[in-house]
PDB file of C-alpha atoms in Angstrom:
ATOM      1  CA  UNK A   1      37.835   2.918  -7.097  1.00 39.00           C
ATOM      2  CA  UNK A   2      35.240   3.346  -9.851  1.00 40.00           C
ATOM      3  CA  UNK A   3      35.159   6.662 -11.672  1.00 42.00           C
ATOM      4  CA  UNK A   4      33.120   8.182 -14.521  1.00 42.00           C
ATOM      5  CA  UNK A   5      29.586   7.185 -14.217  1.00 45.00           C
ATOM      6  CA  UNK A   6      30.303   4.446 -11.691  1.00 47.00           C
ATOM      7  CA  UNK A   7      29.091   4.692  -8.258  1.00 50.00           C
ATOM      8  CA  UNK A   8      32.058   4.824  -5.652  1.00 67.00           C
ATOM      9  CA  UNK A   9      29.386   3.907  -2.887  1.00 78.00           C
ATOM     10  CA  UNK A  10      29.213   0.289  -1.940  1.00 83.00           C
ATOM     11  CA  UNK A  11      26.858   0.619   1.086  1.00 88.00           C
ATOM     12  CA  UNK A  12      24.400   3.222   2.607  1.00 92.00           C
ATOM     13  CA  UNK A  13      23.626   4.324   6.266  1.00 91.00           C
ATOM     14  CA  UNK A  14      20.164   4.624   6.934  1.00 92.00           C
ATOM     15  CA  UNK A  15      19.468   7.039   9.580  1.00 90.00           C
ATOM     16  CA  UNK A  16      16.430   5.681  10.995  1.00 88.00           C
ATOM     17  CA  UNK A  17      13.020   7.247  12.332  1.00 89.00           C
ATOM     18  CA  UNK A  18      14.961   8.951  14.949  1.00 85.00           C
ATOM     19  CA  UNK A  19      18.644   9.482  15.533  1.00 83.00           C
ATOM     20  CA  UNK A  20      18.277   9.686  19.368  1.00 87.00           C
ATOM     21  CA  UNK A  21      19.753   6.585  21.305  1.00 88.00           C
ATOM     22  CA  UNK A  22      17.446   6.606  23.934  1.00 92.00           C
ATOM     23  CA  UNK A  23      14.492   6.198  21.671  1.00 91.00           C
ATOM     24  CA  UNK A  24      15.936   3.095  19.667  1.00 93.00           C
ATOM     25  CA  UNK A  25      14.581   0.427  22.066  1.00 94.00           C
ATOM     26  CA  UNK A  26      11.022   2.049  22.643  1.00 95.00           C
ATOM     27  CA  UNK A  27      10.771   2.695  18.885  1.00 94.00           C
ATOM     28  CA  UNK A  28      11.851  -1.237  18.071  1.00 96.00           C
ATOM     29  CA  UNK A  29       9.233  -2.566  20.562  1.00 97.00           C
ATOM     30  CA  UNK A  30       6.361   0.160  19.107  1.00 96.00           C
ATOM     31  CA  UNK A  31       7.283  -1.121  15.295  1.00 96.00           C
ATOM     32  CA  UNK A  32       7.555  -4.621  16.048  1.00 97.00           C
ATOM     33  CA  UNK A  33       4.046  -4.485  17.743  1.00 97.00           C
ATOM     34  CA  UNK A  34       2.983  -2.545  14.700  1.00 96.00           C
ATOM     35  CA  UNK A  35       4.299  -5.336  12.265  1.00 97.00           C
ATOM     36  CA  UNK A  36       3.151  -8.047  14.185  1.00 97.00           C
ATOM     37  CA  UNK A  37      -0.307  -6.648  13.999  1.00 96.00           C
ATOM     38  CA  UNK A  38      -0.044  -6.029  10.431  1.00 96.00           C
ATOM     39  CA  UNK A  39       1.104  -9.496   9.562  1.00 96.00           C
ATOM     40  CA  UNK A  40      -1.726 -11.072  11.679  1.00 94.00           C
ATOM     41  CA  UNK A  41      -4.333  -8.594  10.025  1.00 93.00           C
ATOM     42  CA  UNK A  42      -3.462  -9.292   6.500  1.00 95.00           C
ATOM     43  CA  UNK A  43      -2.640 -12.852   6.706  1.00 94.00           C
ATOM     44  CA  UNK A  44      -6.065 -13.469   8.684  1.00 91.00           C
ATOM     45  CA  UNK A  45      -7.774 -11.476   5.713  1.00 92.00           C
ATOM     46  CA  UNK A  46      -6.049 -13.681   3.093  1.00 93.00           C
ATOM     47  CA  UNK A  47      -6.873 -16.873   5.016  1.00 91.00           C
ATOM     48  CA  UNK A  48     -10.301 -15.913   5.625  1.00 90.00           C
ATOM     49  CA  UNK A  49     -11.188 -14.669   2.184  1.00 90.00           C
ATOM     50  CA  UNK A  50      -9.545 -18.002   0.669  1.00 90.00           C
ATOM     51  CA  UNK A  51     -11.329 -20.538   2.803  1.00 87.00           C
ATOM     52  CA  UNK A  52     -14.577 -19.168   3.711  1.00 85.00           C
ATOM     53  CA  UNK A  53     -17.337 -19.913   0.994  1.00 82.00           C
ATOM     54  CA  UNK A  54     -19.320 -16.808   1.797  1.00 83.00           C
ATOM     55  CA  UNK A  55     -16.309 -14.631   0.890  1.00 87.00           C
ATOM     56  CA  UNK A  56     -15.854 -15.617  -2.541  1.00 88.00           C
ATOM     57  CA  UNK A  57     -17.351 -12.634  -4.217  1.00 91.00           C
ATOM     58  CA  UNK A  58     -15.387  -9.894  -6.367  1.00 93.00           C
ATOM     59  CA  UNK A  59     -15.349  -7.680  -3.406  1.00 91.00           C
ATOM     60  CA  UNK A  60     -13.420 -10.053  -1.107  1.00 92.00           C
ATOM     61  CA  UNK A  61     -11.225 -11.132  -4.045  1.00 95.00           C
ATOM     62  CA  UNK A  62     -10.121  -7.602  -4.235  1.00 95.00           C
ATOM     63  CA  UNK A  63      -9.682  -7.162  -0.745  1.00 93.00           C
ATOM     64  CA  UNK A  64      -7.663 -10.338  -0.436  1.00 95.00           C
ATOM     65  CA  UNK A  65      -5.099  -9.005  -2.888  1.00 96.00           C
ATOM     66  CA  UNK A  66      -4.901  -5.442  -0.914  1.00 95.00           C
ATOM     67  CA  UNK A  67      -4.141  -7.630   2.098  1.00 95.00           C
ATOM     68  CA  UNK A  68      -1.181  -9.287   0.016  1.00 96.00           C
ATOM     69  CA  UNK A  69      -0.209  -6.135  -1.001  1.00 96.00           C
ATOM     70  CA  UNK A  70      -0.445  -4.345   2.388  1.00 96.00           C
ATOM     71  CA  UNK A  71       1.449  -7.200   3.995  1.00 96.00           C
ATOM     72  CA  UNK A  72       4.414  -7.096   1.115  1.00 96.00           C
ATOM     73  CA  UNK A  73       4.533  -3.337   1.366  1.00 94.00           C
ATOM     74  CA  UNK A  74       5.327  -3.802   5.356  1.00 95.00           C
ATOM     75  CA  UNK A  75       7.617  -6.689   4.955  1.00 96.00           C
ATOM     76  CA  UNK A  76       9.799  -4.914   2.527  1.00 96.00           C
ATOM     77  CA  UNK A  77      10.399  -1.870   4.952  1.00 95.00           C
ATOM     78  CA  UNK A  78       9.962  -3.454   8.770  1.00 95.00           C
ATOM     79  CA  UNK A  79      12.602  -6.130   9.031  1.00 95.00           C
ATOM     80  CA  UNK A  80      15.524  -4.045   7.970  1.00 94.00           C
ATOM     81  CA  UNK A  81      13.952  -0.974   9.811  1.00 94.00           C
ATOM     82  CA  UNK A  82      13.686  -3.427  13.191  1.00 95.00           C
ATOM     83  CA  UNK A  83      17.057  -4.797  12.888  1.00 94.00           C
ATOM     84  CA  UNK A  84      18.366  -0.887  12.618  1.00 93.00           C
ATOM     85  CA  UNK A  85      16.986  -0.193  15.860  1.00 93.00           C
ATOM     86  CA  UNK A  86      19.137  -2.657  17.527  1.00 92.00           C
ATOM     87  CA  UNK A  87      22.420  -2.122  16.003  1.00 91.00           C
ATOM     88  CA  UNK A  88      25.109   0.933  16.083  1.00 86.00           C
ATOM     89  CA  UNK A  89      25.876   0.735  12.283  1.00 86.00           C
ATOM     90  CA  UNK A  90      22.756   1.156  10.292  1.00 89.00           C
ATOM     91  CA  UNK A  91      23.969  -0.023   7.054  1.00 91.00           C
ATOM     92  CA  UNK A  92      22.462  -1.540   3.754  1.00 92.00           C
ATOM     93  CA  UNK A  93      24.404  -2.933   0.851  1.00 92.00           C
ATOM     94  CA  UNK A  94      24.039  -0.873  -2.697  1.00 91.00           C
ATOM     95  CA  UNK A  95      22.178  -3.971  -4.025  1.00 92.00           C
ATOM     96  CA  UNK A  96      20.170  -4.466  -0.900  1.00 94.00           C
ATOM     97  CA  UNK A  97      19.062  -0.644  -1.112  1.00 94.00           C
ATOM     98  CA  UNK A  98      18.014  -1.051  -4.653  1.00 94.00           C
ATOM     99  CA  UNK A  99      16.080  -4.304  -4.163  1.00 96.00           C
ATOM    100  CA  UNK A 100      14.284  -2.479  -1.299  1.00 96.00           C
ATOM    101  CA  UNK A 101      13.421   0.276  -3.320  1.00 96.00           C
ATOM    102  CA  UNK A 102      12.062  -1.838  -6.243  1.00 96.00           C
ATOM    103  CA  UNK A 103       9.833  -3.698  -3.814  1.00 96.00           C
ATOM    104  CA  UNK A 104       8.405  -0.723  -2.322  1.00 96.00           C
ATOM    105  CA  UNK A 105       7.630   0.682  -5.474  1.00 96.00           C
ATOM    106  CA  UNK A 106       5.963  -2.429  -6.736  1.00 97.00           C
ATOM    107  CA  UNK A 107       3.574  -2.698  -3.600  1.00 96.00           C
ATOM    108  CA  UNK A 108       3.120   0.896  -3.147  1.00 94.00           C
ATOM    109  CA  UNK A 109       1.846   1.361  -6.828  1.00 95.00           C
ATOM    110  CA  UNK A 110       0.080  -2.111  -6.514  1.00 96.00           C
ATOM    111  CA  UNK A 111      -1.817  -0.235  -3.826  1.00 95.00           C
ATOM    112  CA  UNK A 112      -2.874   2.744  -5.513  1.00 94.00           C
ATOM    113  CA  UNK A 113      -4.354   0.842  -8.283  1.00 96.00           C
ATOM    114  CA  UNK A 114      -6.087  -1.822  -6.309  1.00 96.00           C
ATOM    115  CA  UNK A 115      -7.976   0.911  -4.335  1.00 94.00           C
ATOM    116  CA  UNK A 116      -9.138   2.459  -7.401  1.00 95.00           C
ATOM    117  CA  UNK A 117     -10.275  -1.007  -8.870  1.00 96.00           C
ATOM    118  CA  UNK A 118     -12.101  -1.527  -5.185  1.00 94.00           C
ATOM    119  CA  UNK A 119     -13.631   1.616  -6.033  1.00 93.00           C
ATOM    120  CA  UNK A 120     -14.797   0.657  -9.452  1.00 95.00           C
ATOM    121  CA  UNK A 121     -16.207  -2.321  -7.967  1.00 94.00           C
ATOM    122  CA  UNK A 122     -18.286  -0.625  -5.045  1.00 92.00           C
ATOM    123  CA  UNK A 123     -19.517   1.989  -8.059  1.00 93.00           C
ATOM    124  CA  UNK A 124     -20.908  -1.183  -9.993  1.00 93.00           C
ATOM    125  CA  UNK A 125     -22.256  -2.895  -6.934  1.00 90.00           C
ATOM    126  CA  UNK A 126     -24.455   0.108  -6.081  1.00 89.00           C
ATOM    127  CA  UNK A 127     -24.988   1.780  -9.430  1.00 89.00           C
ATOM    128  CA  UNK A 128     -25.713  -1.359 -11.390  1.00 89.00           C
ATOM    129  CA  UNK A 129     -26.583  -4.117  -9.009  1.00 87.00           C
ATOM    130  CA  UNK A 130     -28.490  -6.411 -11.400  1.00 88.00           C
ATOM    131  CA  UNK A 131     -25.570  -6.314 -13.647  1.00 90.00           C
ATOM    132  CA  UNK A 132     -23.065  -6.712 -11.184  1.00 91.00           C
ATOM    133  CA  UNK A 133     -21.863 -10.421 -11.379  1.00 90.00           C
ATOM    134  CA  UNK A 134     -21.844  -9.847 -15.335  1.00 91.00           C
ATOM    135  CA  UNK A 135     -19.752  -6.636 -15.137  1.00 92.00           C
ATOM    136  CA  UNK A 136     -17.270  -7.680 -12.471  1.00 93.00           C
ATOM    137  CA  UNK A 137     -17.216 -11.193 -13.686  1.00 94.00           C
ATOM    138  CA  UNK A 138     -14.252 -13.503 -13.081  1.00 94.00           C
ATOM    139  CA  UNK A 139     -12.464 -12.611 -16.017  1.00 95.00           C
ATOM    140  CA  UNK A 140     -12.544  -8.948 -15.613  1.00 96.00           C
ATOM    141  CA  UNK A 141     -11.341  -9.508 -11.725  1.00 96.00           C
ATOM    142  CA  UNK A 142      -8.467 -11.348 -13.189  1.00 96.00           C
ATOM    143  CA  UNK A 143      -7.659  -8.738 -15.680  1.00 97.00           C
ATOM    144  CA  UNK A 144      -7.992  -5.764 -13.151  1.00 96.00           C
ATOM    145  CA  UNK A 145      -5.509  -7.471 -10.794  1.00 97.00           C
ATOM    146  CA  UNK A 146      -3.304  -8.386 -13.790  1.00 97.00           C
ATOM    147  CA  UNK A 147      -3.349  -4.549 -14.814  1.00 96.00           C
ATOM    148  CA  UNK A 148      -2.733  -3.626 -11.193  1.00 97.00           C
ATOM    149  CA  UNK A 149       0.479  -5.624 -11.005  1.00 97.00           C
ATOM    150  CA  UNK A 150       1.726  -5.047 -14.330  1.00 97.00           C
ATOM    151  CA  UNK A 151       1.896  -1.301 -13.702  1.00 95.00           C
ATOM    152  CA  UNK A 152       3.485  -1.713 -10.499  1.00 97.00           C
ATOM    153  CA  UNK A 153       6.251  -3.798 -12.218  1.00 97.00           C
ATOM    154  CA  UNK A 154       6.857  -1.377 -15.090  1.00 96.00           C
ATOM    155  CA  UNK A 155       7.096   1.434 -12.663  1.00 96.00           C
ATOM    156  CA  UNK A 156       9.490  -0.204 -10.501  1.00 96.00           C
ATOM    157  CA  UNK A 157      11.621  -1.628 -13.482  1.00 96.00           C
ATOM    158  CA  UNK A 158      11.763   1.795 -14.942  1.00 96.00           C
ATOM    159  CA  UNK A 159      12.436   3.763 -11.859  1.00 96.00           C
ATOM    160  CA  UNK A 160      14.668   1.999 -10.044  1.00 96.00           C
ATOM    161  CA  UNK A 161      17.346   1.591 -12.300  1.00 94.00           C
ATOM    162  CA  UNK A 162      17.076   5.351 -13.198  1.00 94.00           C
ATOM    163  CA  UNK A 163      17.434   6.138  -9.472  1.00 93.00           C
ATOM    164  CA  UNK A 164      20.599   4.027  -9.458  1.00 92.00           C
ATOM    165  CA  UNK A 165      22.043   5.223 -12.623  1.00 90.00           C
ATOM    166  CA  UNK A 166      23.325   8.433 -10.910  1.00 89.00           C
ATOM    167  CA  UNK A 167      26.771   8.449  -9.132  1.00 86.00           C
ATOM    168  CA  UNK A 168      27.042   8.413  -5.463  1.00 82.00           C
ATOM    169  CA  UNK A 169      30.347   9.645  -4.651  1.00 77.00           C
ATOM    170  CA  UNK A 170      31.155  10.319  -0.981  1.00 71.00           C
ATOM    171  CA  UNK A 171      28.163  10.883   0.819  1.00 79.00           C
ATOM    172  CA  UNK A 172      26.120   7.778   1.681  1.00 87.00           C
ATOM    173  CA  UNK A 173      23.929   8.958   4.729  1.00 90.00           C
ATOM    174  CA  UNK A 174      20.068   8.302   3.985  1.00 89.00           C
ATOM    175  CA  UNK A 175      17.977  10.547   5.548  1.00 87.00           C
ATOM    176  CA  UNK A 176      15.182   7.967   6.013  1.00 89.00           C
ATOM    177  CA  UNK A 177      14.499   4.381   7.527  1.00 92.00           C
ATOM    178  CA  UNK A 178      14.045   2.960   4.121  1.00 93.00           C
ATOM    179  CA  UNK A 179      15.652   3.358   0.800  1.00 93.00           C
ATOM    180  CA  UNK A 180      13.410   5.856  -1.071  1.00 90.00           C
ATOM    181  CA  UNK A 181      14.169   7.596  -4.460  1.00 89.00           C
ATOM    182  CA  UNK A 182      13.873  11.485  -2.870  1.00 85.00           C
ATOM    183  CA  UNK A 183      16.498  10.892  -0.335  1.00 87.00           C
ATOM    184  CA  UNK A 184      18.594   8.899  -2.469  1.00 90.00           C
ATOM    185  CA  UNK A 185      18.588  11.300  -5.236  1.00 89.00           C
ATOM    186  CA  UNK A 186      19.466  13.957  -2.795  1.00 86.00           C
ATOM    187  CA  UNK A 187      22.605  12.634  -1.919  1.00 87.00           C
ATOM    188  CA  UNK A 188      23.789  12.267  -5.745  1.00 87.00           C
ATOM    189  CA  UNK A 189      26.936  14.067  -7.049  1.00 85.00           C
ATOM    190  CA  UNK A 190      25.896  13.844 -10.408  1.00 85.00           C
ATOM    191  CA  UNK A 191      22.894  15.586 -12.547  1.00 86.00           C
ATOM    192  CA  UNK A 192      19.600  13.978 -11.497  1.00 88.00           C
ATOM    193  CA  UNK A 193      17.273  15.984 -14.004  1.00 90.00           C
ATOM    194  CA  UNK A 194      16.466  12.649 -15.720  1.00 92.00           C
ATOM    195  CA  UNK A 195      15.794  10.382 -12.751  1.00 92.00           C
ATOM    196  CA  UNK A 196      14.070  13.247 -11.429  1.00 91.00           C
ATOM    197  CA  UNK A 197      11.601  13.686 -14.107  1.00 92.00           C
ATOM    198  CA  UNK A 198      11.060   9.916 -14.393  1.00 93.00           C
ATOM    199  CA  UNK A 199       9.945   9.737 -10.740  1.00 91.00           C
ATOM    200  CA  UNK A 200       7.792  12.816 -11.128  1.00 90.00           C
ATOM    201  CA  UNK A 201       6.221  11.368 -14.102  1.00 92.00           C
ATOM    202  CA  UNK A 202       5.580   7.804 -12.968  1.00 93.00           C
ATOM    203  CA  UNK A 203       4.220   9.343  -9.830  1.00 89.00           C
ATOM    204  CA  UNK A 204       2.290  11.950 -11.116  1.00 88.00           C
ATOM    205  CA  UNK A 205       0.667   9.537 -13.428  1.00 92.00           C
ATOM    206  CA  UNK A 206       0.010   6.716 -11.242  1.00 92.00           C
ATOM    207  CA  UNK A 207      -1.431   9.184  -8.655  1.00 90.00           C
ATOM    208  CA  UNK A 208      -3.359  10.994 -11.146  1.00 91.00           C
ATOM    209  CA  UNK A 209      -5.067   8.058 -13.000  1.00 93.00           C
ATOM    210  CA  UNK A 210      -6.186   6.339  -9.841  1.00 94.00           C
ATOM    211  CA  UNK A 211      -7.507   9.222  -8.231  1.00 91.00           C
ATOM    212  CA  UNK A 212      -9.568  10.051 -11.169  1.00 94.00           C
ATOM    213  CA  UNK A 213     -11.116   6.113 -11.097  1.00 94.00           C
ATOM    214  CA  UNK A 214     -11.834   6.955  -7.297  1.00 93.00           C
ATOM    215  CA  UNK A 215     -13.238  10.219  -7.853  1.00 93.00           C
ATOM    216  CA  UNK A 216     -15.631   9.636 -10.637  1.00 95.00           C
ATOM    217  CA  UNK A 217     -16.607   6.182  -8.974  1.00 93.00           C
ATOM    218  CA  UNK A 218     -17.581   7.780  -5.685  1.00 92.00           C
ATOM    219  CA  UNK A 219     -19.358  10.688  -7.457  1.00 93.00           C
ATOM    220  CA  UNK A 220     -21.720   8.285  -9.099  1.00 92.00           C
ATOM    221  CA  UNK A 221     -21.985   6.299  -6.091  1.00 91.00           C
ATOM    222  CA  UNK A 222     -22.927   9.400  -3.799  1.00 89.00           C
ATOM    223  CA  UNK A 223     -25.657  10.383  -6.734  1.00 90.00           C
ATOM    224  CA  UNK A 224     -26.962   6.762  -6.811  1.00 87.00           C
ATOM    225  CA  UNK A 225     -27.307   7.048  -2.800  1.00 87.00           C
ATOM    226  CA  UNK A 226     -29.070  10.209  -2.880  1.00 85.00           C
ATOM    227  CA  UNK A 227     -31.560   8.920  -5.365  1.00 85.00           C
ATOM    228  CA  UNK A 228     -32.645   6.097  -2.929  1.00 81.00           C
ATOM    229  CA  UNK A 229     -35.933   7.105  -1.390  1.00 80.00           C
ATOM    230  CA  UNK A 230     -36.064   5.030   1.854  1.00 81.00           C
ATOM    231  CA  UNK A 231     -33.560   5.821   4.695  1.00 80.00           C
ATOM    232  CA  UNK A 232     -33.025   2.308   5.280  1.00 79.00           C
ATOM    233  CA  UNK A 233     -31.943   1.781   1.666  1.00 77.00           C
ATOM    234  CA  UNK A 234     -29.523   4.506   1.730  1.00 79.00           C
ATOM    235  CA  UNK A 235     -28.200   3.427   4.994  1.00 79.00           C
ATOM    236  CA  UNK A 236     -27.402  -0.209   3.399  1.00 77.00           C
ATOM    237  CA  UNK A 237     -25.827   1.253   0.111  1.00 76.00           C
ATOM    238  CA  UNK A 238     -23.702   3.607   2.235  1.00 78.00           C
ATOM    239  CA  UNK A 239     -22.557   0.580   4.439  1.00 76.00           C
ATOM    240  CA  UNK A 240     -21.584  -1.260   1.455  1.00 74.00           C
ATOM    241  CA  UNK A 241     -18.668   1.033   0.490  1.00 80.00           C
ATOM    242  CA  UNK A 242     -18.163   2.864   4.038  1.00 80.00           C
ATOM    243  CA  UNK A 243     -15.064   0.839   4.972  1.00 80.00           C
ATOM    244  CA  UNK A 244     -13.657   1.282   1.334  1.00 83.00           C
ATOM    245  CA  UNK A 245     -14.256   4.980   1.571  1.00 84.00           C
ATOM    246  CA  UNK A 246     -12.401   5.307   5.084  1.00 83.00           C
ATOM    247  CA  UNK A 247      -9.363   3.527   3.631  1.00 85.00           C
ATOM    248  CA  UNK A 248      -9.198   5.580   0.474  1.00 88.00           C
ATOM    249  CA  UNK A 249      -9.389   8.619   2.570  1.00 85.00           C
ATOM    250  CA  UNK A 250      -6.807   7.803   4.956  1.00 84.00           C
ATOM    251  CA  UNK A 251      -4.367   6.718   2.135  1.00 87.00           C
ATOM    252  CA  UNK A 252      -4.699   9.343  -0.202  1.00 86.00           C
ATOM    253  CA  UNK A 253      -4.824  12.051   2.487  1.00 83.00           C
ATOM    254  CA  UNK A 254      -1.513  10.755   3.452  1.00 80.00           C
ATOM    255  CA  UNK A 255      -0.196  11.097  -0.120  1.00 79.00           C
ATOM    256  CA  UNK A 256      -1.899  14.528  -0.847  1.00 76.00           C
ATOM    257  CA  UNK A 257      -0.064  15.835   2.532  1.00 73.00           C
ATOM    258  CA  UNK A 258       3.058  14.835   1.290  1.00 69.00           C
ATOM    259  CA  UNK A 259       2.976  15.981  -2.402  1.00 65.00           C
ATOM    260  CA  UNK A 260       0.906  19.200  -1.914  1.00 60.00           C
ATOM    261  CA  UNK A 261       2.414  20.801   0.571  1.00 59.00           C
ATOM    262  CA  UNK A 262       4.500  24.007  -0.143  1.00 55.00           C
ATOM    263  CA  UNK A 263       8.261  23.447  -0.868  1.00 50.00           C
ATOM    264  CA  UNK A 264       9.394  25.837   1.683  1.00 51.00           C
ATOM    265  CA  UNK A 265       7.537  23.678   4.273  1.00 52.00           C
ATOM    266  CA  UNK A 266       8.817  20.445   2.459  1.00 56.00           C
ATOM    267  CA  UNK A 267      11.585  18.491   4.130  1.00 64.00           C
ATOM    268  CA  UNK A 268      12.926  14.801   4.348  1.00 64.00           C
ATOM    269  CA  UNK A 269      11.839  14.644   7.952  1.00 69.00           C
ATOM    270  CA  UNK A 270       8.311  15.367   6.779  1.00 74.00           C
ATOM    271  CA  UNK A 271       8.666  12.785   4.220  1.00 75.00           C
ATOM    272  CA  UNK A 272       9.724  10.487   6.708  1.00 83.00           C
ATOM    273  CA  UNK A 273       6.865  10.974   8.984  1.00 82.00           C
ATOM    274  CA  UNK A 274       4.515  10.571   6.063  1.00 83.00           C
ATOM    275  CA  UNK A 275       6.321   7.284   5.053  1.00 87.00           C
ATOM    276  CA  UNK A 276       5.785   5.926   8.679  1.00 91.00           C
ATOM    277  CA  UNK A 277       2.254   6.052   8.329  1.00 88.00           C
ATOM    278  CA  UNK A 278       1.576   4.657   4.537  1.00 86.00           C
ATOM    279  CA  UNK A 279       4.331   1.799   4.872  1.00 91.00           C
ATOM    280  CA  UNK A 280       3.430   0.730   8.457  1.00 93.00           C
ATOM    281  CA  UNK A 281       0.252   2.309   9.986  1.00 92.00           C
ATOM    282  CA  UNK A 282      -1.913   2.178   7.040  1.00 92.00           C
ATOM    283  CA  UNK A 283      -1.132  -1.518   6.269  1.00 93.00           C
ATOM    284  CA  UNK A 284      -2.113  -2.413  10.157  1.00 94.00           C
ATOM    285  CA  UNK A 285      -5.273  -0.082  10.052  1.00 91.00           C
ATOM    286  CA  UNK A 286      -6.846  -1.689   6.735  1.00 90.00           C
ATOM    287  CA  UNK A 287      -7.417  -5.070   7.968  1.00 89.00           C
ATOM    288  CA  UNK A 288      -9.249  -3.457  10.958  1.00 88.00           C
ATOM    289  CA  UNK A 289     -11.293  -0.739   8.899  1.00 86.00           C
ATOM    290  CA  UNK A 290     -12.371  -3.785   6.691  1.00 83.00           C
ATOM    291  CA  UNK A 291     -13.359  -6.322   9.493  1.00 80.00           C
ATOM    292  CA  UNK A 292     -14.514  -4.041  12.076  1.00 69.00           C
ATOM    293  CA  UNK A 293     -17.380  -2.906   9.735  1.00 67.00           C
ATOM    294  CA  UNK A 294     -17.999  -5.720   8.072  1.00 76.00           C
ATOM    295  CA  UNK A 295     -20.573  -8.743   9.165  1.00 78.00           C
ATOM    296  CA  UNK A 296     -19.629 -11.225   6.690  1.00 78.00           C
ATOM    297  CA  UNK A 297     -15.799 -11.098   8.103  1.00 82.00           C
ATOM    298  CA  UNK A 298     -16.744 -11.030  11.407  1.00 79.00           C
ATOM    299  CA  UNK A 299     -18.877 -14.161  11.250  1.00 82.00           C
ATOM    300  CA  UNK A 300     -16.288 -15.669   8.870  1.00 78.00           C
ATOM    301  CA  UNK A 301     -13.603 -15.406  11.591  1.00 78.00           C
ATOM    302  CA  UNK A 302     -15.845 -16.554  14.475  1.00 79.00           C
ATOM    303  CA  UNK A 303     -16.612 -19.568  12.527  1.00 79.00           C
ATOM    304  CA  UNK A 304     -13.013 -20.085  11.442  1.00 77.00           C
ATOM    305  CA  UNK A 305     -11.770 -19.613  15.121  1.00 74.00           C
ATOM    306  CA  UNK A 306     -13.976 -22.518  16.185  1.00 74.00           C
ATOM    307  CA  UNK A 307     -12.469 -25.173  13.951  1.00 71.00           C
ATOM    308  CA  UNK A 308      -9.775 -23.783  11.944  1.00 71.00           C
ATOM    309  CA  UNK A 309      -8.745 -27.258  10.861  1.00 69.00           C
ATOM    310  CA  UNK A 310     -12.230 -27.953   9.445  1.00 63.00           C
ATOM    311  CA  UNK A 311     -12.400 -24.843   7.540  1.00 62.00           C
ATOM    312  CA  UNK A 312      -8.934 -25.296   6.048  1.00 63.00           C
ATOM    313  CA  UNK A 313      -9.849 -29.138   5.396  1.00 61.00           C
ATOM    314  CA  UNK A 314     -13.278 -28.365   3.670  1.00 61.00           C
ATOM    315  CA  UNK A 315     -11.340 -25.710   1.245  1.00 60.00           C
ATOM    316  CA  UNK A 316      -8.562 -28.426   0.492  1.00 61.00           C
ATOM    317  CA  UNK A 317     -11.144 -31.069  -0.450  1.00 58.00           C
ATOM    318  CA  UNK A 318     -13.065 -28.355  -2.593  1.00 54.00           C
TER     319      UNK A 318
END
């Protein structure tokens, strides 16, 4: 067996969403439906914003990448979680666990910054509409998306090895339904001060800078809307950012609930509930939020369903 700084653990056991046997099958079907809706909704958004000529603006370019992120975030977690509902031994290999944590961090941080990018996009559209296509040009869109993925990969590449650099000696039961850094560090039998500091630094920094961008953008958006004299103009301006405001509120509200609650009330079970929300429920809700209130998306969907082959063929020819 390994000694010193090497881990003694070759696999972990995931406790799952619930350890009650009678709930495993009902929870399997519940989360299967959620995952299928997530896949359908986000792949639908990706397809529509790719093949429909009316959905080629910066707003829909960012929405397409948000759908990619939501699909990825859910897919990193859901398949393994669904399998574990149906098996008695809910194990995950050491390196499989590390890979899942890395994938989760990539998509989670990407969503944090993509929502900030979309808030900036809405700010420019409402506060500087005449310069919109100049300020949010194609090169700028590509740069913003690149930076979003770059920061997320940097976070994953630094945090994941740091979490798995500690020793796991005997206990290997993770009180979670996927490999997350907090329950993993709680299992360690070595000093966790450095990895906890690294996790806190990246979590706080990513959340702080993204929220600052969102808050400043929406502060200016609200001021711009209030300066519009006609009620029709205010309604039109508000409708352009209402879907994004709803998505931001749900996502950041969940994260703030998780991170700002008092330590006396904080528990891994609470983290588990919050994690279900932002890894499974929010990726399912986002396509609904953005399509239900969006006339362009609804029209594009109706046309696509009438003749999907023609739409795809015209896109391929283009």
